[in-house]
Amino acid sequence: MIRAHTGTEQATGMRALVHSVLFTQRFFVPIALMLLVVEAIATFAIVQHVAYTEIDWKAYMQQVHGVLGGERNYTKLQGDTGPLVYPAGFVWIYSMLCAATNNGTHVRRAQYVFMGVYLATQALALMIYRRARVPPIVLPLLVVSKRLHSIFVLRLFNDPVAMLFAYAAVLSMTHAGTRRWSGLLLSLGIAVKMNVQLLLPGAAFVWWRIGGLRTTVTQLVVVMLSQVIIAAPFVYAFPHEYVARAFEYTRQFNYVWTVNWRFVSERVFASHEWALTLAATHIALLIALAVVVWPRLSGLTLPTIVRQGFTRGVRVNVSATEVTVVMFTANFVGVVCARSLHYQFYAWYAHMLPLLLVHARLPAMAVPAVWLVVECAWNVFPSTRVSSLALLAAHVAILVGIFRAPAHAKLS
């Protein structure tokens, strides 16, 4: 009887320990540190042993060489893959990379820099997840993506650099003492690639919740002024050309590279009607988030939140979970409705997926299953109708879960 009782206690204790490790914050930090160490070793091995693939790096170097040579007219800055279509922050960062890599010829050195960007992004994501109290059981999904490693250290795209600033902005918004820097950090991301603008609706909502009209206007002014300052040489010399190229919202994407809309015909894909449909859907989803999902996180209604924002001197302590869910869902609906997703665009939301899956309250086995569908779809090259439909189905499953998630939902 004593042995049986002891065995039952041991089993109960073991179950309690497993639950504590996988579902509580007690061991979050050591698990996160262990994952970062494993990632550092694995990513270093990838750089050493997996062949680098040239796609845009040489074109990036050609484009910044034009700027370094004195050209300020964006319409005259070209590379082998086409014109320069990224904002000025991209130019300055890749100019530094150009100098650090012997005019872009020392690619391995650039890969080590991007290895640092990858590990820094992982660290930021893990800190955000800890602040939002995400259960550690989903953390391995942050580090096992084949496509994500490729985007960062085997392709050297600018998307990871932009998202590094975006995650820094989200993390800053989860801390009361650093929220004042969130607008500047978001703007730095936008200055590298304009996709970071997808987080702006969520940021505006959070700023309104935190400090009402004053905080929202102040942060938006910071975003706009910093864009002007970063792009000053181009804005001063050729303002129209800069804005038209760096923020070209009507850009036509190549059907060959689309990951998400392969199941529609090329004629539909390139049509103006299709672009308007996606834009309208994006706006409708943002409105639905603002009316239904985001207020539910605080237990308030949208009219109440709006009224609070007009109260003089309002300061609200918004939880890190609310901040993170608002920012990640705002970005996610933009990704779902994007006119086209190229392979490097996976970096726009890959680090957000585990949290979104948890918040969507999918059945336990569906979380890794849906993540795997997304990951597999991004690894099919070239994309097929089946892979595109599978990606859309996974996105819709997450969206439905987000809208069905209960009020005051905790990420547990």
mmCIF file of N, CA and C in Angstrom, residues 22-89:
data_model
loop_
_atom_site.group_PDB
_atom_site.id
_atom_site.type_symbol
_atom_site.label_atom_id
_atom_site.label_comp_id
_atom_site.label_asym_id
_atom_site.label_seq_id
_atom_site.Cartn_x
_atom_site.Cartn_y
_atom_site.Cartn_z
ATOM 1 N N LEU A 22 5.661 22.931 -19.623
ATOM 2 C CA LEU A 22 5.061 23.157 -20.937
ATOM 3 C C LEU A 22 4.014 24.260 -20.974
ATOM 4 N N PHE A 23 3.352 24.517 -19.851
ATOM 5 C CA PHE A 23 2.174 25.385 -19.899
ATOM 6 C C PHE A 23 2.216 26.591 -18.965
ATOM 7 N N THR A 24 3.256 26.727 -18.156
ATOM 8 C CA THR A 24 3.359 27.894 -17.282
ATOM 9 C C THR A 24 4.628 28.680 -17.612
ATOM 10 N N GLN A 25 4.795 29.821 -16.956
ATOM 11 C CA GLN A 25 5.953 30.682 -17.207
ATOM 12 C C GLN A 25 7.150 30.334 -16.322
ATOM 13 N N ARG A 26 7.013 29.324 -15.477
ATOM 14 C CA ARG A 26 8.059 29.018 -14.498
ATOM 15 C C ARG A 26 9.408 28.732 -15.147
ATOM 16 N N PHE A 27 9.410 27.974 -16.245
ATOM 17 C CA PHE A 27 10.668 27.593 -16.890
ATOM 18 C C PHE A 27 10.836 28.266 -18.261
ATOM 19 N N PHE A 28 10.089 29.323 -18.489
ATOM 20 C CA PHE A 28 10.127 29.976 -19.809
ATOM 21 C C PHE A 28 11.527 30.453 -20.162
ATOM 22 N N VAL A 29 12.194 31.145 -19.232
ATOM 23 C CA VAL A 29 13.501 31.733 -19.536
ATOM 24 C C VAL A 29 14.541 30.666 -19.871
ATOM 25 N N PRO A 30 14.718 29.616 -19.059
ATOM 26 C CA PRO A 30 15.713 28.602 -19.444
ATOM 27 C C PRO A 30 15.369 27.898 -20.760
ATOM 28 N N ILE A 31 14.085 27.688 -21.024
ATOM 29 C CA ILE A 31 13.696 27.072 -22.302
ATOM 30 C C ILE A 31 14.055 28.005 -23.451
ATOM 31 N N ALA A 32 13.763 29.293 -23.303
ATOM 32 C CA ALA A 32 14.070 30.264 -24.350
ATOM 33 C C ALA A 32 15.576 30.349 -24.595
ATOM 34 N N LEU A 33 16.352 30.381 -23.525
ATOM 35 C CA LEU A 33 17.812 30.444 -23.672
ATOM 36 C C LEU A 33 18.348 29.189 -24.363
ATOM 37 N N MET A 34 17.797 28.045 -24.004
ATOM 38 C CA MET A 34 18.220 26.797 -24.635
ATOM 39 C C MET A 34 17.918 26.825 -26.134
ATOM 40 N N LEU A 35 16.735 27.321 -26.493
ATOM 41 C CA LEU A 35 16.372 27.404 -27.905
ATOM 42 C C LEU A 35 17.291 28.356 -28.660
ATOM 43 N N LEU A 36 17.671 29.471 -28.030
ATOM 44 C CA LEU A 36 18.578 30.418 -28.687
ATOM 45 C C LEU A 36 19.959 29.797 -28.903
ATOM 46 N N VAL A 37 20.436 29.043 -27.936
ATOM 47 C CA VAL A 37 21.741 28.382 -28.098
ATOM 48 C C VAL A 37 21.687 27.368 -29.236
ATOM 49 N N VAL A 38 20.631 26.568 -29.247
ATOM 50 C CA VAL A 38 20.455 25.583 -30.321
ATOM 51 C C VAL A 38 20.377 26.284 -31.680
ATOM 52 N N GLU A 39 19.639 27.391 -31.720
ATOM 53 C CA GLU A 39 19.506 28.149 -32.958
ATOM 54 C C GLU A 39 20.843 28.710 -33.419
ATOM 55 N N ALA A 40 21.645 29.210 -32.496
ATOM 56 C CA ALA A 40 22.949 29.756 -32.861
ATOM 57 C C ALA A 40 23.825 28.681 -33.502
ATOM 58 N N ILE A 41 23.810 27.495 -32.903
ATOM 59 C CA ILE A 41 24.614 26.393 -33.439
ATOM 60 C C ILE A 41 24.087 25.951 -34.796
ATOM 61 N N ALA A 42 22.761 25.781 -34.892
ATOM 62 C CA ALA A 42 22.157 25.303 -36.138
ATOM 63 C C ALA A 42 22.338 26.315 -37.265
ATOM 64 N N THR A 43 22.142 27.598 -36.972
ATOM 65 C CA THR A 43 22.250 28.618 -38.014
ATOM 66 C C THR A 43 23.685 28.764 -38.484
ATOM 67 N N PHE A 44 24.632 28.669 -37.555
ATOM 68 C CA PHE A 44 26.051 28.696 -37.941
ATOM 69 C C PHE A 44 26.371 27.528 -38.870
ATOM 70 N N ALA A 45 25.840 26.350 -38.539
ATOM 71 C CA ALA A 45 26.070 25.171 -39.386
ATOM 72 C C ALA A 45 25.451 25.358 -40.766
ATOM 73 N N ILE A 46 24.290 25.983 -40.826
ATOM 74 C CA ILE A 46 23.649 26.237 -42.118
ATOM 75 C C ILE A 46 24.512 27.158 -42.969
ATOM 76 N N VAL A 47 25.030 28.222 -42.367
ATOM 77 C CA VAL A 47 25.893 29.148 -43.110
ATOM 78 C C VAL A 47 27.130 28.428 -43.616
ATOM 79 N N GLN A 48 27.680 27.540 -42.792
ATOM 80 C CA GLN A 48 28.920 26.847 -43.155
ATOM 81 C C GLN A 48 28.730 25.784 -44.231
ATOM 82 N N HIS A 49 27.586 25.114 -44.200
ATOM 83 C CA HIS A 49 27.464 23.893 -44.999
ATOM 84 C C HIS A 49 26.372 23.911 -46.072
ATOM 85 N N VAL A 50 25.478 24.909 -46.052
ATOM 86 C CA VAL A 50 24.419 24.972 -47.065
ATOM 87 C C VAL A 50 24.755 26.087 -48.046
ATOM 88 N N ALA A 51 24.638 25.791 -49.317
ATOM 89 C CA ALA A 51 25.046 26.746 -50.349
ATOM 90 C C ALA A 51 24.183 28.011 -50.335
ATOM 91 N N TYR A 52 24.854 29.148 -50.408
ATOM 92 C CA TYR A 52 24.165 30.429 -50.557
ATOM 93 C C TYR A 52 23.553 30.514 -51.951
ATOM 94 N N THR A 53 22.372 31.111 -52.038
ATOM 95 C CA THR A 53 21.685 31.271 -53.322
ATOM 96 C C THR A 53 21.556 32.752 -53.645
ATOM 97 N N GLU A 54 22.137 33.179 -54.738
ATOM 98 C CA GLU A 54 22.057 34.583 -55.153
ATOM 99 C C GLU A 54 20.686 34.878 -55.767
ATOM 100 N N ILE A 55 19.997 35.860 -55.201
ATOM 101 C CA ILE A 55 18.720 36.311 -55.753
ATOM 102 C C ILE A 55 18.722 37.826 -55.901
ATOM 103 N N ASP A 56 18.807 38.534 -54.776
ATOM 104 C CA ASP A 56 18.705 39.999 -54.817
ATOM 105 C C ASP A 56 19.937 40.724 -54.276
ATOM 106 N N TRP A 57 20.862 40.012 -53.632
ATOM 107 C CA TRP A 57 21.986 40.676 -52.979
ATOM 108 C C TRP A 57 22.785 41.557 -53.948
ATOM 109 N N LYS A 58 23.152 41.025 -55.104
ATOM 110 C CA LYS A 58 23.924 41.806 -56.071
ATOM 111 C C LYS A 58 23.141 43.023 -56.548
ATOM 112 N N ALA A 59 21.841 42.845 -56.749
ATOM 113 C CA ALA A 59 21.003 43.979 -57.167
ATOM 114 C C ALA A 59 20.946 45.041 -56.076
ATOM 115 N N TYR A 60 20.848 44.592 -54.817
ATOM 116 C CA TYR A 60 20.874 45.543 -53.706
ATOM 117 C C TYR A 60 22.163 46.363 -53.738
ATOM 118 N N MET A 61 23.289 45.680 -53.933
ATOM 119 C CA MET A 61 24.578 46.368 -53.951
ATOM 120 C C MET A 61 24.654 47.344 -55.127
ATOM 121 N N GLN A 62 24.137 46.953 -56.285
ATOM 122 C CA GLN A 62 24.140 47.847 -57.446
ATOM 123 C C GLN A 62 23.292 49.092 -57.169
ATOM 124 N N GLN A 63 22.176 48.903 -56.521
ATOM 125 C CA GLN A 63 21.288 50.032 -56.231
ATOM 126 C C GLN A 63 21.933 51.010 -55.255
ATOM 127 N N VAL A 64 22.554 50.497 -54.192
ATOM 128 C CA VAL A 64 23.179 51.406 -53.227
ATOM 129 C C VAL A 64 24.450 52.026 -53.794
ATOM 130 N N HIS A 65 25.118 51.341 -54.713
ATOM 131 C CA HIS A 65 26.283 51.944 -55.367
ATOM 132 C C HIS A 65 25.881 53.212 -56.117
ATOM 133 N N GLY A 66 24.689 53.191 -56.700
ATOM 134 C CA GLY A 66 24.211 54.388 -57.381
ATOM 135 C C GLY A 66 24.073 55.560 -56.426
ATOM 136 N N VAL A 67 23.532 55.282 -55.232
ATOM 137 C CA VAL A 67 23.384 56.332 -54.215
ATOM 138 C C VAL A 67 24.750 56.790 -53.729
ATOM 139 N N LEU A 68 25.649 55.845 -53.468
ATOM 140 C CA LEU A 68 26.986 56.193 -53.001
ATOM 141 C C LEU A 68 27.754 56.981 -54.056
ATOM 142 N N GLY A 69 27.363 56.804 -55.316
ATOM 143 C CA GLY A 69 27.979 57.557 -56.403
ATOM 144 C C GLY A 69 27.404 58.946 -56.577
ATOM 145 N N GLY A 70 26.400 59.288 -55.767
ATOM 146 C CA GLY A 70 25.859 60.643 -55.796
ATOM 147 C C GLY A 70 24.466 60.786 -56.386
ATOM 148 N N GLU A 71 23.894 59.708 -56.914
ATOM 149 C CA GLU A 71 22.558 59.802 -57.520
ATOM 150 C C GLU A 71 21.491 59.898 -56.432
ATOM 151 N N ARG A 72 20.549 60.840 -56.594
ATOM 152 C CA ARG A 72 19.473 61.022 -55.632
ATOM 153 C C ARG A 72 18.088 60.864 -56.259
ATOM 154 N N ASN A 73 18.053 60.647 -57.547
ATOM 155 C CA ASN A 73 16.790 60.456 -58.249
ATOM 156 C C ASN A 73 16.445 58.970 -58.228
ATOM 157 N N TYR A 74 15.397 58.602 -57.493
ATOM 158 C CA TYR A 74 15.058 57.193 -57.322
ATOM 159 C C TYR A 74 14.734 56.490 -58.640
ATOM 160 N N THR A 75 14.251 57.241 -59.616
ATOM 161 C CA THR A 75 13.896 56.608 -60.894
ATOM 162 C C THR A 75 15.124 56.188 -61.688
ATOM 163 N N LYS A 76 16.305 56.630 -61.262
ATOM 164 C CA LYS A 76 17.538 56.290 -61.970
ATOM 165 C C LYS A 76 18.386 55.272 -61.224
ATOM 166 N N LEU A 77 17.880 54.777 -60.120
ATOM 167 C CA LEU A 77 18.608 53.784 -59.334
ATOM 168 C C LEU A 77 18.122 52.395 -59.720
ATOM 169 N N GLN A 78 19.019 51.602 -60.302
ATOM 170 C CA GLN A 78 18.643 50.310 -60.865
ATOM 171 C C GLN A 78 19.593 49.207 -60.396
ATOM 172 N N GLY A 79 19.113 47.978 -60.489
ATOM 173 C CA GLY A 79 19.937 46.796 -60.280
ATOM 174 C C GLY A 79 19.553 45.757 -61.316
ATOM 175 N N ASP A 80 20.226 44.621 -61.303
ATOM 176 C CA ASP A 80 19.939 43.579 -62.294
ATOM 177 C C ASP A 80 18.498 43.093 -62.227
ATOM 178 N N THR A 81 17.888 43.122 -61.052
ATOM 179 C CA THR A 81 16.522 42.621 -60.909
ATOM 180 C C THR A 81 15.473 43.717 -61.040
ATOM 181 N N GLY A 82 15.898 44.955 -61.314
ATOM 182 C CA GLY A 82 14.926 46.024 -61.522
ATOM 183 C C GLY A 82 15.275 47.282 -60.756
ATOM 184 N N PRO A 83 14.348 48.230 -60.726
ATOM 185 C CA PRO A 83 14.596 49.512 -60.057
ATOM 186 C C PRO A 83 14.571 49.390 -58.534
ATOM 187 N N LEU A 84 15.145 50.383 -57.861
ATOM 188 C CA LEU A 84 15.087 50.457 -56.407
ATOM 189 C C LEU A 84 13.671 50.839 -55.984
ATOM 190 N N VAL A 85 13.034 49.976 -55.203
ATOM 191 C CA VAL A 85 11.639 50.215 -54.804
ATOM 192 C C VAL A 85 11.479 50.199 -53.283
ATOM 193 N N TYR A 86 12.582 50.351 -52.561
ATOM 194 C CA TYR A 86 12.533 50.341 -51.104
ATOM 195 C C TYR A 86 12.866 51.725 -50.556
ATOM 196 N N PRO A 87 12.318 52.081 -49.400
ATOM 197 C CA PRO A 87 12.576 53.405 -48.816
ATOM 198 C C PRO A 87 14.040 53.624 -48.434
ATOM 199 N N ALA A 88 14.321 54.833 -47.978
ATOM 200 C CA ALA A 88 15.709 55.263 -47.777
ATOM 201 C C ALA A 88 16.424 54.499 -46.674
ATOM 202 N N GLY A 89 15.696 54.019 -45.658
ATOM 203 C CA GLY A 89 16.343 53.249 -44.608
ATOM 204 C C GLY A 89 17.059 52.033 -45.170
#
